[in-house]
Amino acid sequence: MTDLNELQEKINYPKTFDCVQCGYCLPACPTYETMQTETHSPRGRINLVKMLGEGKIGVEDIQEPIEKCLGCRACETACPSNVEYGQILEGAKQVIEEQKKQGKVKQQVEKALFNHMFPSRKWMDAAGHLTWLYQKSGLQTLAQLTDLTKIAPLQLGTFEKVLPKAASPTERKATPSFLPAKGKRLARVGFMSGCIMDSLFHSTNQRTIELLSIAGAEVVLPKNQTCCGALHAHSGKREAARQLAQRNIQAFEEAEVDYVVNNAGGCGAMLAEYDHLFEGEPSWDARAKVFVEKSIDVSALLHQLNYLEFTREIDEVVTYQPSCHMLHVQKVLQEPVELLSKIPGLEYREMNKKDRCCGSAGIYNVVHYEDSMSILNNKMANMKQTQAAAVITTNPGCLLQMKLGIQRAGLQDKVRVVHLVDLLMEAAPQPGKTPLN
Amino acid sequence: MANEWITELRVLIDDGRLLTSPADCYSYSFDGSFGSYLPEAVVQAQSTEEVSNVLKLANQRNIPVYPRGQGTSMSGGPLPVKGGIVLDVSQWNERLDIYPEDMVAVVSPGVITSDIHEKANEHELMYPPDPSSSHVSTIAGNLAENSGGPRGLKYGVTKDYVIGLEVVTPEGNIIRTGGRTIKNVTGYDLTKLIIGSEGMLGVITEATLKLIPKPASVRTLMVTFDTLVEAGGAISELLTSNIFPSKMELMDQASLQAVEQYSAAGLPTDVEALILIELDGHPLALEEEIQQTVTLCRQLGARDISVPEKPEEAKKLWEARKQVSPAIVQWKPTKVAEDITVPRSKIPDMCERLIDIRKRYQLHLVVFGHAGDGNLHPNIICDKRDHEEMQRVEQAVEEIFQSAVQLGGTLSGEHGIGTMKSPFMEMELGQTGIDMMKRIKQAWDPKDILNPGKMFPEPGQKLVLRDD
Ligand SMILES: Cc1cc2nc3c(=O)[nH]c(=O)nc-3n(C[C@H](O)[C@H](O)[C@H](O)COP(=O)(O)OP(=O)(O)OC[C@H]3O[C@@H](n4cnc5c(N)ncnc54)[C@H](O)[C@@H]3O)c2cc1C
Ligand code: SF4
Ligand code: SF4
């Protein structure tokens, strides 16, 4: 019995009671749409976790449905009963992870990383910097995270095509740790550089810092910051995530900033929920809450500062693919679109079902390639309808996935995929003359 | 041997659409109401032939078969209370054809109700039945439960819009009822018999639905009242005043608070009751009717009246109304949802009785619903882990039903009987009434294969809302 109690606590069993099984979340769920069974729906998954808590089924029974969940959290936005699906999901993942640890999977995966990843030149490039990632984030776990045994070499080839060139450690070292505001100084912000963003999208990071400084922010990059811990938390490694969170909280406290800014929807969502990691630890919980308050996506801050003016026309039709975690967790909805509307010449066309996941979902597209591609196909059908020449994204995972979609559709010569920040920089931003606040 | 018939099923159904793993079976063990019952297999049907074959096998082997749409039933309709097969039609949505010249739609069973709304709208037509769950529920579920919705007030319910069906009988034969014409008196009206039969008399595999022209113009009014009983009185009065609203929905204070917490739609939370009214028709006539309604509401003691100018504002209010039912579990996790209906003149009396029941049993009883047609949704918000409280809930539910029947009303206006209300059938229908229904069931389904354990109470069956 005590075993069951312990399990119930881990999986947030009481939270499953908040679900009244109304089904309102079904139309919002991308995996319900593509996999077509209740088992792969939010309502179904919540019920399975509840059944696990009651000892009616085992961890092995929930593993597949839970692992096939994108964690996009569209179901939370759709749910009128405020079911905290994200927490139920992470609890379930933690339990699955613990059970896996008892098996041999862990060592095998590490081996697979070397066998599959390193033979590829480009992956090597990226992976070369993994050593750095490793140190920076304590991401020894990256290997376990990706469960690489499941990756066929063929698919690696597919991803290779869309992978940008990683920045070298020297390039990264050149990043300043402080940049004053270009015009008026409206705020002091700390920039969360993120590990994937900082290696594979290093130039976007550079531009983010510059854009912030043009927008009236004095930017600090605390040296001791580390990986946000999102990949860890989403794959059931709660303790590792907790430790990373502590380091970040500390680092940004020391930097004495008004805001903690990020430019990756997935990281931002993690930062916005740091307090969930410290339930029952009053002193950390309080510090985490302060951090959460300060944490903000770059688009939301730019919108709030309202100090940018764009001086170059961009004659292009664009559409926007929101990052799920930015939308459903950080609830940043309109700000990116409003920023786009300020660029002279630009035409924004809304994509049908834009708030539906593209299937990237962290490392989902690598681990569950086929499922991810079914979801991507639906997304591309809607994307094509807009006839846009550029897809704007706000998260590295989404960016790569959309690139992949475009490649698969043979549209690589017609459509580009751009991070919002990069597009804003193309429009030659200047400090405004009349800041509102 | 259970396994034997599953092996036989495998011959009939493609691999990916015959589900038997524990995770899958548990995922089809519940609906939007109460309780969980484990089936042994789930079949995701895609054709009439498949349904027919499954039912023939089930008859041979004596296996219960439970049709299921999206499992949003509030009465236990699709629950596999006796195990066997869940027959899922929710993924069977290949056909949704509108024929503007005949003003009909022909649909597969798994088509989502709101998709019919949208498609009809493209042709300037309307399919009126609009349950609050219409963006989730299937047309088959709507047909089997004879679902209603806000528009029931002026336009009627699902049964008023069905002119033809394709049905697989419980023994596995395929029949067609009705047709494509508005009038049809050839033989007994089996179409109407199947509608509302809760999946006990046949599996619906296709439906022909009647469409009507879309109203030229639609406007919404939001009216608040200081007390629930006043609001109930106003509803009764408005309905006899020569104005014919298309919708008239009631929300009490607790519903308003719950919805606001979810979506901040701008509903007031400091009033005891709110009525949302929709009027439709020609724009000029509409202008006048709105004025009339406003004047009348003033006379009836309304506190505030607002008439949103923009369609988006009105849409937001109606969206909020759709969220009430799931949103009201903010206080406690369990919801016991009833949908008694009383004659329109008795709405204020029913409101009074509900308030009395709430006080006497000390329960969190929330009231909202399609009040314009007398269909109230008293919902009790409770915690099913609290046995003492659940006992009070059971008593309160019984009293709610008694009150409704005493006032000349009915147990259920639209959610159906299923497992949740079967113990109270006799209260309303009497023994002979039930017996005549049972005879129909026996004639259609001699082996009791299709959705057994529903609607008719087992001897001595009582409403139990407590887990063991
Ligand atoms: C939040 C919420 C709000 C709701 N609001 C309303 C409302 O405003 N008005 C209203 O009337 N109802 C309402 N309902 C109840 C419910 O949505 C309806 O009863 C709906 O019609 C059920 O559709 P479904 O597809 O979910 O069917 P299910 O719940 O899966 O099944 C319902 C019944 O239909 C039978 N069935 C399913 N498919 C077939 C078939 N092919 N052939 C024969 N029988 C079949 C099942 O056996 C079962 O008895 C609401 C429910 C919820 C959760
Ligand atoms: S998660 Fe929310 S929306 Fe989905 S079934 Fe449960 S209560 Fe309804
Ligand atoms: S998180 Fe996304 S994929 Fe997972 S259940 Fe919710 S909506 Fe579906």
JSON list of C-alpha atoms in Angstrom, two decimals, chain A residues 179 191 201-214 263 298 418-419 421-426 429:
[
{"chain": "A", "resi": 179, "resn": "LEU", "atom": "CA", "xyz": [25.97, 45.64, -23.72]},
{"chain": "A", "resi": 191, "resn": "PHE", "atom": "CA", "xyz": [19.92, 37.32, -21.25]},
{"chain": "A", "resi": 201, "resn": "PHE", "atom": "CA", "xyz": [21.88, 29.51, -33.41]},
{"chain": "A", "resi": 202, "resn": "HIS", "atom": "CA", "xyz": [24.70, 31.56, -32.09]},
{"chain": "A", "resi": 203, "resn": "SER", "atom": "CA", "xyz": [24.18, 34.42, -34.50]},
{"chain": "A", "resi": 204, "resn": "THR", "atom": "CA", "xyz": [20.50, 34.69, -33.55]},
{"chain": "A", "resi": 205, "resn": "ASN", "atom": "CA", "xyz": [21.62, 35.04, -29.98]},
{"chain": "A", "resi": 206, "resn": "GLN", "atom": "CA", "xyz": [24.03, 37.80, -30.94]},
{"chain": "A", "resi": 207, "resn": "ARG", "atom": "CA", "xyz": [21.29, 39.61, -32.78]},
{"chain": "A", "resi": 208, "resn": "THR", "atom": "CA", "xyz": [18.92, 39.21, -29.85]},
{"chain": "A", "resi": 209, "resn": "ILE", "atom": "CA", "xyz": [21.34, 40.97, -27.59]},
{"chain": "A", "resi": 210, "resn": "GLU", "atom": "CA", "xyz": [21.82, 43.73, -30.09]},
{"chain": "A", "resi": 211, "resn": "LEU", "atom": "CA", "xyz": [18.10, 44.08, -30.70]},
{"chain": "A", "resi": 212, "resn": "LEU", "atom": "CA", "xyz": [17.47, 44.35, -26.98]},
{"chain": "A", "resi": 213, "resn": "SER", "atom": "CA", "xyz": [20.03, 47.08, -26.63]},
{"chain": "A", "resi": 214, "resn": "ILE", "atom": "CA", "xyz": [18.44, 49.01, -29.50]},
{"chain": "A", "resi": 263, "resn": "ASN", "atom": "CA", "xyz": [14.53, 33.83, -27.15]},
{"chain": "A", "resi": 298, "resn": "VAL", "atom": "CA", "xyz": [12.07, 38.56, -25.99]},
{"chain": "A", "resi": 418, "resn": "VAL", "atom": "CA", "xyz": [13.47, 32.65, -39.83]},
{"chain": "A", "resi": 419, "resn": "HIS", "atom": "CA", "xyz": [13.64, 33.35, -36.14]},
{"chain": "A", "resi": 421, "resn": "VAL", "atom": "CA", "xyz": [14.58, 38.21, -33.98]},
{"chain": "A", "resi": 422, "resn": "ASP", "atom": "CA", "xyz": [16.50, 37.71, -37.20]},
{"chain": "A", "resi": 423, "resn": "LEU", "atom": "CA", "xyz": [13.64, 39.10, -39.22]},
{"chain": "A", "resi": 424, "resn": "LEU", "atom": "CA", "xyz": [13.29, 42.11, -36.95]},
{"chain": "A", "resi": 425, "resn": "MET", "atom": "CA", "xyz": [17.00, 42.78, -37.37]},
{"chain": "A", "resi": 426, "resn": "GLU", "atom": "CA", "xyz": [16.65, 42.63, -41.16]},
{"chain": "A", "resi": 429, "resn": "PRO", "atom": "CA", "xyz": [15.61, 48.65, -36.14]}
]
